[in-house]
Amino acid sequence: MGRLLLIIGIFFLVWVGYRFLKNTWSARIKAIEDQEPKTSSQQHKIQNIKACAYCKTHIPEDEGITRDGLFFCSYQHLDSYLEHKAK
Ligand SMILES: [Zn+2]
């Protein structure tokens, strides 16, 4: 009977240990996965600074608008540029 309890105790400890490790590792992997896209998007932003074709302001490419190969900081400047060009 004592041996059975010992075996059950060992299984319980292994199970608790397994669950603890599994939670720790999944939390770590999740933390790493959460960090990676942020870092790559930050590098992406730093690498792709473009000048607005209208006001020449330099802003990250993914925050502006690209139209017909030209880059604009806002839709307002896209419209202003097209109006100016049309005249
Ligand atoms: Zn602009």
PDB file of N, CA and C and ligand atoms in Angstrom:
ATOM      1  N   MET A   1       0.839  -1.211   0.000  1.00  0.00           N
ATOM      2  CA  MET A   1       0.000   0.000   0.000  1.00  0.00           C
ATOM      3  C   MET A   1       0.872   1.259   0.000  1.00  0.00           C
ATOM      4  N   GLY A   2       1.936   1.219   0.793  1.00  0.00           N
ATOM      5  CA  GLY A   2       2.863   2.351   0.874  1.00  0.00           C
ATOM      6  C   GLY A   2       3.542   2.590  -0.452  1.00  0.00           C
ATOM      7  N   ARG A   3       3.885   1.511  -1.156  1.00  0.00           N
ATOM      8  CA  ARG A   3       4.554   1.608  -2.456  1.00  0.00           C
ATOM      9  C   ARG A   3       3.615   2.228  -3.506  1.00  0.00           C
ATOM     10  N   LEU A   4       2.339   1.827  -3.452  1.00  0.00           N
ATOM     11  CA  LEU A   4       1.324   2.376  -4.379  1.00  0.00           C
ATOM     12  C   LEU A   4       1.187   3.890  -4.190  1.00  0.00           C
ATOM     13  N   LEU A   5       1.141   4.300  -2.914  1.00  0.00           N
ATOM     14  CA  LEU A   5       1.044   5.735  -2.616  1.00  0.00           C
ATOM     15  C   LEU A   5       2.270   6.478  -3.125  1.00  0.00           C
ATOM     16  N   LEU A   6       3.450   5.837  -2.989  1.00  0.00           N
ATOM     17  CA  LEU A   6       4.703   6.425  -3.459  1.00  0.00           C
ATOM     18  C   LEU A   6       4.652   6.616  -4.977  1.00  0.00           C
ATOM     19  N   ILE A   7       4.165   5.589  -5.691  1.00  0.00           N
ATOM     20  CA  ILE A   7       4.053   5.650  -7.156  1.00  0.00           C
ATOM     21  C   ILE A   7       3.078   6.758  -7.569  1.00  0.00           C
ATOM     22  N   ILE A   8       1.937   6.790  -6.876  1.00  0.00           N
ATOM     23  CA  ILE A   8       0.947   7.849  -7.168  1.00  0.00           C
ATOM     24  C   ILE A   8       1.559   9.228  -6.912  1.00  0.00           C
ATOM     25  N   GLY A   9       2.312   9.331  -5.798  1.00  0.00           N
ATOM     26  CA  GLY A   9       2.983  10.597  -5.453  1.00  0.00           C
ATOM     27  C   GLY A   9       3.974  11.019  -6.525  1.00  0.00           C
ATOM     28  N   ILE A  10       4.766  10.050  -7.025  1.00  0.00           N
ATOM     29  CA  ILE A  10       5.744  10.340  -8.083  1.00  0.00           C
ATOM     30  C   ILE A  10       5.029  10.785  -9.356  1.00  0.00           C
ATOM     31  N   PHE A  11       3.977  10.055  -9.733  1.00  0.00           N
ATOM     32  CA  PHE A  11       3.199  10.430 -10.929  1.00  0.00           C
ATOM     33  C   PHE A  11       2.629  11.841 -10.779  1.00  0.00           C
ATOM     34  N   PHE A  12       2.136  12.140  -9.578  1.00  0.00           N
ATOM     35  CA  PHE A  12       1.566  13.459  -9.324  1.00  0.00           C
ATOM     36  C   PHE A  12       2.625  14.549  -9.487  1.00  0.00           C
ATOM     37  N   LEU A  13       3.814  14.290  -8.914  1.00  0.00           N
ATOM     38  CA  LEU A  13       4.909  15.265  -9.008  1.00  0.00           C
ATOM     39  C   LEU A  13       5.342  15.453 -10.462  1.00  0.00           C
ATOM     40  N   VAL A  14       5.432  14.336 -11.226  1.00  0.00           N
ATOM     41  CA  VAL A  14       5.810  14.402 -12.637  1.00  0.00           C
ATOM     42  C   VAL A  14       4.776  15.208 -13.410  1.00  0.00           C
ATOM     43  N   TRP A  15       3.506  14.963 -13.108  1.00  0.00           N
ATOM     44  CA  TRP A  15       2.410  15.659 -13.794  1.00  0.00           C
ATOM     45  C   TRP A  15       2.450  17.166 -13.500  1.00  0.00           C
ATOM     46  N   VAL A  16       2.651  17.492 -12.206  1.00  0.00           N
ATOM     47  CA  VAL A  16       2.728  18.908 -11.804  1.00  0.00           C
ATOM     48  C   VAL A  16       3.938  19.571 -12.473  1.00  0.00           C
ATOM     49  N   GLY A  17       5.065  18.848 -12.450  1.00  0.00           N
ATOM     50  CA  GLY A  17       6.289  19.358 -13.070  1.00  0.00           C
ATOM     51  C   GLY A  17       6.110  19.564 -14.568  1.00  0.00           C
ATOM     52  N   TYR A  18       5.467  18.603 -15.214  1.00  0.00           N
ATOM     53  CA  TYR A  18       5.215  18.683 -16.661  1.00  0.00           C
ATOM     54  C   TYR A  18       4.337  19.891 -16.992  1.00  0.00           C
ATOM     55  N   ARG A  19       3.265  20.035 -16.200  1.00  0.00           N
ATOM     56  CA  ARG A  19       2.352  21.172 -16.420  1.00  0.00           C
ATOM     57  C   ARG A  19       3.069  22.497 -16.211  1.00  0.00           C
ATOM     58  N   PHE A  20       3.913  22.563 -15.167  1.00  0.00           N
ATOM     59  CA  PHE A  20       4.656  23.777 -14.854  1.00  0.00           C
ATOM     60  C   PHE A  20       5.598  24.137 -16.006  1.00  0.00           C
ATOM     61  N   LEU A  21       6.346  23.123 -16.482  1.00  0.00           N
ATOM     62  CA  LEU A  21       7.289  23.358 -17.585  1.00  0.00           C
ATOM     63  C   LEU A  21       6.559  23.756 -18.857  1.00  0.00           C
ATOM     64  N   LYS A  22       5.448  23.069 -19.107  1.00  0.00           N
ATOM     65  CA  LYS A  22       4.665  23.344 -20.311  1.00  0.00           C
ATOM     66  C   LYS A  22       4.153  24.792 -20.301  1.00  0.00           C
ATOM     67  N   ASN A  23       3.635  25.227 -19.132  1.00  0.00           N
ATOM     68  CA  ASN A  23       3.141  26.602 -19.010  1.00  0.00           C
ATOM     69  C   ASN A  23       4.272  27.608 -19.149  1.00  0.00           C
ATOM     70  N   THR A  24       5.402  27.307 -18.519  1.00  0.00           N
ATOM     71  CA  THR A  24       6.559  28.207 -18.577  1.00  0.00           C
ATOM     72  C   THR A  24       7.033  28.343 -20.019  1.00  0.00           C
ATOM     73  N   TRP A  25       7.166  27.199 -20.703  1.00  0.00           N
ATOM     74  CA  TRP A  25       7.674  27.223 -22.078  1.00  0.00           C
ATOM     75  C   TRP A  25       6.707  27.890 -23.036  1.00  0.00           C
ATOM     76  N   SER A  26       5.425  27.580 -22.890  1.00  0.00           N
ATOM     77  CA  SER A  26       4.449  28.208 -23.799  1.00  0.00           C
ATOM     78  C   SER A  26       4.387  29.713 -23.565  1.00  0.00           C
ATOM     79  N   ALA A  27       4.549  30.124 -22.289  1.00  0.00           N
ATOM     80  CA  ALA A  27       4.578  31.561 -21.972  1.00  0.00           C
ATOM     81  C   ALA A  27       5.810  32.209 -22.595  1.00  0.00           C
ATOM     82  N   ARG A  28       6.967  31.509 -22.509  1.00  0.00           N
ATOM     83  CA  ARG A  28       8.200  32.038 -23.093  1.00  0.00           C
ATOM     84  C   ARG A  28       8.089  32.131 -24.612  1.00  0.00           C
ATOM     85  N   ILE A  29       7.583  31.062 -25.235  1.00  0.00           N
ATOM     86  CA  ILE A  29       7.449  31.037 -26.702  1.00  0.00           C
ATOM     87  C   ILE A  29       6.498  32.142 -27.142  1.00  0.00           C
ATOM     88  N   LYS A  30       5.411  32.322 -26.394  1.00  0.00           N
ATOM     89  CA  LYS A  30       4.437  33.375 -26.718  1.00  0.00           C
ATOM     90  C   LYS A  30       5.091  34.759 -26.600  1.00  0.00           C
ATOM     91  N   ALA A  31       5.894  34.935 -25.547  1.00  0.00           N
ATOM     92  CA  ALA A  31       6.584  36.218 -25.341  1.00  0.00           C
ATOM     93  C   ALA A  31       7.541  36.496 -26.492  1.00  0.00           C
ATOM     94  N   ILE A  32       8.263  35.459 -26.935  1.00  0.00           N
ATOM     95  CA  ILE A  32       9.208  35.599 -28.055  1.00  0.00           C
ATOM     96  C   ILE A  32       8.431  35.910 -29.335  1.00  0.00           C
ATOM     97  N   GLU A  33       7.339  35.210 -29.548  1.00  0.00           N
ATOM     98  CA  GLU A  33       6.523  35.423 -30.753  1.00  0.00           C
ATOM     99  C   GLU A  33       5.904  36.826 -30.769  1.00  0.00           C
ATOM    100  N   ASP A  34       5.538  37.322 -29.566  1.00  0.00           N
ATOM    101  CA  ASP A  34       4.971  38.673 -29.470  1.00  0.00           C
ATOM    102  C   ASP A  34       6.023  39.740 -29.752  1.00  0.00           C
ATOM    103  N   GLN A  35       7.266  39.454 -29.334  1.00  0.00           N
ATOM    104  CA  GLN A  35       8.353  40.425 -29.516  1.00  0.00           C
ATOM    105  C   GLN A  35       8.785  40.506 -30.975  1.00  0.00           C
ATOM    106  N   GLU A  36       8.892  39.364 -31.645  1.00  0.00           N
ATOM    107  CA  GLU A  36       9.481  39.318 -32.990  1.00  0.00           C
ATOM    108  C   GLU A  36       8.757  40.190 -34.027  1.00  0.00           C
ATOM    109  N   PRO A  37       7.440  40.117 -34.141  1.00  0.00           N
ATOM    110  CA  PRO A  37       6.790  40.963 -35.161  1.00  0.00           C
ATOM    111  C   PRO A  37       6.995  42.454 -34.895  1.00  0.00           C
ATOM    112  N   LYS A  38       7.021  42.835 -33.599  1.00  0.00           N
ATOM    113  CA  LYS A  38       7.217  44.242 -33.233  1.00  0.00           C
ATOM    114  C   LYS A  38       8.589  44.720 -33.697  1.00  0.00           C
ATOM    115  N   THR A  39       9.611  43.908 -33.417  1.00  0.00           N
ATOM    116  CA  THR A  39      10.977  44.305 -33.791  1.00  0.00           C
ATOM    117  C   THR A  39      11.110  44.401 -35.303  1.00  0.00           C
ATOM    118  N   SER A  40      10.556  43.424 -36.019  1.00  0.00           N
ATOM    119  CA  SER A  40      10.689  43.435 -37.473  1.00  0.00           C
ATOM    120  C   SER A  40       9.911  44.603 -38.081  1.00  0.00           C
ATOM    121  N   SER A  41       8.745  44.944 -37.494  1.00  0.00           N
ATOM    122  CA  SER A  41       7.967  46.071 -38.027  1.00  0.00           C
ATOM    123  C   SER A  41       8.660  47.396 -37.715  1.00  0.00           C
ATOM    124  N   GLN A  42       9.341  47.464 -36.554  1.00  0.00           N
ATOM    125  CA  GLN A  42      10.095  48.675 -36.206  1.00  0.00           C
ATOM    126  C   GLN A  42      11.245  48.862 -37.182  1.00  0.00           C
ATOM    127  N   GLN A  43      11.948  47.767 -37.508  1.00  0.00           N
ATOM    128  CA  GLN A  43      13.048  47.833 -38.476  1.00  0.00           C
ATOM    129  C   GLN A  43      12.500  48.215 -39.841  1.00  0.00           C
ATOM    130  N   HIS A  44      11.350  47.659 -40.178  1.00  0.00           N
ATOM    131  CA  HIS A  44      10.694  47.953 -41.452  1.00  0.00           C
ATOM    132  C   HIS A  44      10.400  49.446 -41.550  1.00  0.00           C
ATOM    133  N   LYS A  45       9.890  50.036 -40.465  1.00  0.00           N
ATOM    134  CA  LYS A  45       9.563  51.465 -40.437  1.00  0.00           C
ATOM    135  C   LYS A  45      10.823  52.311 -40.588  1.00  0.00           C
ATOM    136  N   ILE A  46      11.882  51.912 -39.883  1.00  0.00           N
ATOM    137  CA  ILE A  46      13.137  52.670 -39.922  1.00  0.00           C
ATOM    138  C   ILE A  46      13.736  52.606 -41.331  1.00  0.00           C
ATOM    139  N   GLN A  47      13.621  51.462 -41.967  1.00  0.00           N
ATOM    140  CA  GLN A  47      14.244  51.274 -43.274  1.00  0.00           C
ATOM    141  C   GLN A  47      13.481  51.958 -44.407  1.00  0.00           C
ATOM    142  N   ASN A  48      12.169  52.173 -44.231  1.00  0.00           N
ATOM    143  CA  ASN A  48      11.372  52.684 -45.334  1.00  0.00           C
ATOM    144  C   ASN A  48      10.766  54.059 -45.031  1.00  0.00           C
ATOM    145  N   ILE A  49      11.630  55.036 -44.871  1.00  0.00           N
ATOM    146  CA  ILE A  49      11.183  56.420 -44.708  1.00  0.00           C
ATOM    147  C   ILE A  49      11.129  57.030 -46.108  1.00  0.00           C
ATOM    148  N   LYS A  50      10.006  57.618 -46.439  1.00  0.00           N
ATOM    149  CA  LYS A  50       9.850  58.227 -47.770  1.00  0.00           C
ATOM    150  C   LYS A  50       9.415  59.685 -47.650  1.00  0.00           C
ATOM    151  N   ALA A  51       9.717  60.456 -48.662  1.00  0.00           N
ATOM    152  CA  ALA A  51       9.336  61.872 -48.670  1.00  0.00           C
ATOM    153  C   ALA A  51       8.008  62.045 -49.401  1.00  0.00           C
ATOM    154  N   CYS A  52       7.130  62.832 -48.826  1.00  0.00           N
ATOM    155  CA  CYS A  52       5.855  63.161 -49.468  1.00  0.00           C
ATOM    156  C   CYS A  52       6.139  63.954 -50.748  1.00  0.00           C
ATOM    157  N   ALA A  53       5.503  63.578 -51.843  1.00  0.00           N
ATOM    158  CA  ALA A  53       5.729  64.239 -53.128  1.00  0.00           C
ATOM    159  C   ALA A  53       5.202  65.674 -53.125  1.00  0.00           C
ATOM    160  N   TYR A  54       4.357  66.012 -52.175  1.00  0.00           N
ATOM    161  CA  TYR A  54       3.742  67.341 -52.120  1.00  0.00           C
ATOM    162  C   TYR A  54       4.477  68.279 -51.155  1.00  0.00           C
ATOM    163  N   CYS A  55       4.651  67.849 -49.894  1.00  0.00           N
ATOM    164  CA  CYS A  55       5.244  68.736 -48.886  1.00  0.00           C
ATOM    165  C   CYS A  55       6.676  68.344 -48.512  1.00  0.00           C
ATOM    166  N   LYS A  56       7.170  67.233 -49.075  1.00  0.00           N
ATOM    167  CA  LYS A  56       8.546  66.747 -48.860  1.00  0.00           C
ATOM    168  C   LYS A  56       8.808  66.292 -47.419  1.00  0.00           C
ATOM    169  N   THR A  57       7.768  66.098 -46.638  1.00  0.00           N
ATOM    170  CA  THR A  57       7.926  65.601 -45.273  1.00  0.00           C
ATOM    171  C   THR A  57       8.289  64.118 -45.316  1.00  0.00           C
ATOM    172  N   HIS A  58       9.284  63.745 -44.528  1.00  0.00           N
ATOM    173  CA  HIS A  58       9.716  62.345 -44.474  1.00  0.00           C
ATOM    174  C   HIS A  58       8.936  61.600 -43.407  1.00  0.00           C
ATOM    175  N   ILE A  59       8.209  60.585 -43.819  1.00  0.00           N
ATOM    176  CA  ILE A  59       7.445  59.761 -42.877  1.00  0.00           C
ATOM    177  C   ILE A  59       7.580  58.283 -43.261  1.00  0.00           C
ATOM    178  N   PRO A  60       7.319  57.347 -42.313  1.00  0.00           N
ATOM    179  CA  PRO A  60       7.397  55.924 -42.638  1.00  0.00           C
ATOM    180  C   PRO A  60       6.453  55.547 -43.775  1.00  0.00           C
ATOM    181  N   GLU A  61       6.935  54.677 -44.647  1.00  0.00           N
ATOM    182  CA  GLU A  61       6.187  54.289 -45.846  1.00  0.00           C
ATOM    183  C   GLU A  61       4.804  53.728 -45.522  1.00  0.00           C
ATOM    184  N   ASP A  62       4.722  52.914 -44.461  1.00  0.00           N
ATOM    185  CA  ASP A  62       3.430  52.273 -44.142  1.00  0.00           C
ATOM    186  C   ASP A  62       2.438  53.233 -43.476  1.00  0.00           C
ATOM    187  N   GLU A  63       2.839  54.477 -43.206  1.00  0.00           N
ATOM    188  CA  GLU A  63       1.915  55.475 -42.646  1.00  0.00           C
ATOM    189  C   GLU A  63       1.392  56.422 -43.728  1.00  0.00           C
ATOM    190  N   GLY A  64       1.943  56.306 -44.926  1.00  0.00           N
ATOM    191  CA  GLY A  64       1.526  57.186 -46.008  1.00  0.00           C
ATOM    192  C   GLY A  64       0.782  56.429 -47.094  1.00  0.00           C
ATOM    193  N   ILE A  65       0.583  57.103 -48.224  1.00  0.00           N
ATOM    194  CA  ILE A  65      -0.175  56.532 -49.350  1.00  0.00           C
ATOM    195  C   ILE A  65       0.703  56.559 -50.596  1.00  0.00           C
ATOM    196  N   THR A  66       0.782  55.439 -51.297  1.00  0.00           N
ATOM    197  CA  THR A  66       1.497  55.383 -52.558  1.00  0.00           C
ATOM    198  C   THR A  66       0.474  55.338 -53.696  1.00  0.00           C
ATOM    199  N   ARG A  67       0.599  56.279 -54.640  1.00  0.00           N
ATOM    200  CA  ARG A  67      -0.329  56.350 -55.769  1.00  0.00           C
ATOM    201  C   ARG A  67       0.474  56.654 -57.037  1.00  0.00           C
ATOM    202  N   ASP A  68       0.337  55.805 -58.042  1.00  0.00           N
ATOM    203  CA  ASP A  68       1.045  55.952 -59.325  1.00  0.00           C
ATOM    204  C   ASP A  68       2.561  56.136 -59.137  1.00  0.00           C
ATOM    205  N   GLY A  69       3.135  55.374 -58.209  1.00  0.00           N
ATOM    206  CA  GLY A  69       4.578  55.433 -57.971  1.00  0.00           C
ATOM    207  C   GLY A  69       5.021  56.639 -57.156  1.00  0.00           C
ATOM    208  N   LEU A  70       4.081  57.478 -56.736  1.00  0.00           N
ATOM    209  CA  LEU A  70       4.402  58.643 -55.905  1.00  0.00           C
ATOM    210  C   LEU A  70       3.914  58.402 -54.483  1.00  0.00           C
ATOM    211  N   PHE A  71       4.649  58.998 -53.543  1.00  0.00           N
ATOM    212  CA  PHE A  71       4.338  58.787 -52.132  1.00  0.00           C
ATOM    213  C   PHE A  71       3.794  60.071 -51.503  1.00  0.00           C
ATOM    214  N   PHE A  72       2.747  59.917 -50.702  1.00  0.00           N
ATOM    215  CA  PHE A  72       2.126  61.073 -50.039  1.00  0.00           C
ATOM    216  C   PHE A  72       1.946  60.801 -48.548  1.00  0.00           C
ATOM    217  N   CYS A  73       2.062  61.857 -47.731  1.00  0.00           N
ATOM    218  CA  CYS A  73       1.938  61.709 -46.280  1.00  0.00           C
ATOM    219  C   CYS A  73       0.473  61.572 -45.867  1.00  0.00           C
ATOM    220  N   SER A  74      -0.445  62.077 -46.691  1.00  0.00           N
ATOM    221  CA  SER A  74      -1.874  62.025 -46.345  1.00  0.00           C
ATOM    222  C   SER A  74      -2.717  62.078 -47.623  1.00  0.00           C
ATOM    223  N   TYR A  75      -3.977  61.725 -47.504  1.00  0.00           N
ATOM    224  CA  TYR A  75      -4.894  61.798 -48.651  1.00  0.00           C
ATOM    225  C   TYR A  75      -5.111  63.259 -49.076  1.00  0.00           C
ATOM    226  N   GLN A  76      -5.007  64.152 -48.095  1.00  0.00           N
ATOM    227  CA  GLN A  76      -5.145  65.586 -48.365  1.00  0.00           C
ATOM    228  C   GLN A  76      -4.059  66.035 -49.345  1.00  0.00           C
ATOM    229  N   HIS A  77      -2.824  65.613 -49.119  1.00  0.00           N
ATOM    230  CA  HIS A  77      -1.717  65.998 -49.992  1.00  0.00           C
ATOM    231  C   HIS A  77      -1.763  65.263 -51.325  1.00  0.00           C
ATOM    232  N   LEU A  78      -2.301  64.046 -51.307  1.00  0.00           N
ATOM    233  CA  LEU A  78      -2.511  63.313 -52.567  1.00  0.00           C
ATOM    234  C   LEU A  78      -3.490  64.093 -53.452  1.00  0.00           C
ATOM    235  N   ASP A  79      -4.598  64.534 -52.850  1.00  0.00           N
ATOM    236  CA  ASP A  79      -5.595  65.320 -53.599  1.00  0.00           C
ATOM    237  C   ASP A  79      -5.012  66.661 -54.053  1.00  0.00           C
ATOM    238  N   SER A  80      -4.293  67.336 -53.147  1.00  0.00           N
ATOM    239  CA  SER A  80      -3.693  68.637 -53.468  1.00  0.00           C
ATOM    240  C   SER A  80      -2.708  68.490 -54.630  1.00  0.00           C
ATOM    241  N   TYR A  81      -1.904  67.435 -54.589  1.00  0.00           N
ATOM    242  CA  TYR A  81      -0.901  67.196 -55.633  1.00  0.00           C
ATOM    243  C   TYR A  81      -1.587  66.957 -56.982  1.00  0.00           C
ATOM    244  N   LEU A  82      -2.622  66.121 -56.970  1.00  0.00           N
ATOM    245  CA  LEU A  82      -3.344  65.788 -58.202  1.00  0.00           C
ATOM    246  C   LEU A  82      -4.065  67.018 -58.763  1.00  0.00           C
ATOM    247  N   GLU A  83      -4.635  67.857 -57.872  1.00  0.00           N
ATOM    248  CA  GLU A  83      -5.302  69.102 -58.287  1.00  0.00           C
ATOM    249  C   GLU A  83      -4.290  70.051 -58.907  1.00  0.00           C
ATOM    250  N   HIS A  84      -3.136  70.187 -58.244  1.00  0.00           N
ATOM    251  CA  HIS A  84      -2.062  71.070 -58.690  1.00  0.00           C
ATOM    252  C   HIS A  84      -1.545  70.615 -60.060  1.00  0.00           C
ATOM    253  N   LYS A  85      -1.431  69.301 -60.199  1.00  0.00           N
ATOM    254  CA  LYS A  85      -0.914  68.701 -61.439  1.00  0.00           C
ATOM    255  C   LYS A  85      -1.903  68.884 -62.588  1.00  0.00           C
ATOM    256  N   ALA A  86      -3.214  68.818 -62.274  1.00  0.00           N
ATOM    257  CA  ALA A  86      -4.272  68.912 -63.278  1.00  0.00           C
ATOM    258  C   ALA A  86      -4.357  70.313 -63.880  1.00  0.00           C
ATOM    259  N   LYS A  87      -4.011  71.333 -63.054  1.00  0.00           N
ATOM    260  CA  LYS A  87      -4.124  72.734 -63.501  1.00  0.00           C
ATOM    261  C   LYS A  87      -3.048  73.120 -64.533  1.00  0.00           C
TER     262      LYS A  87
HETATM  263 ZN    ZN B   1       2.606  65.877 -47.481  1.00  0.00          ZN
END
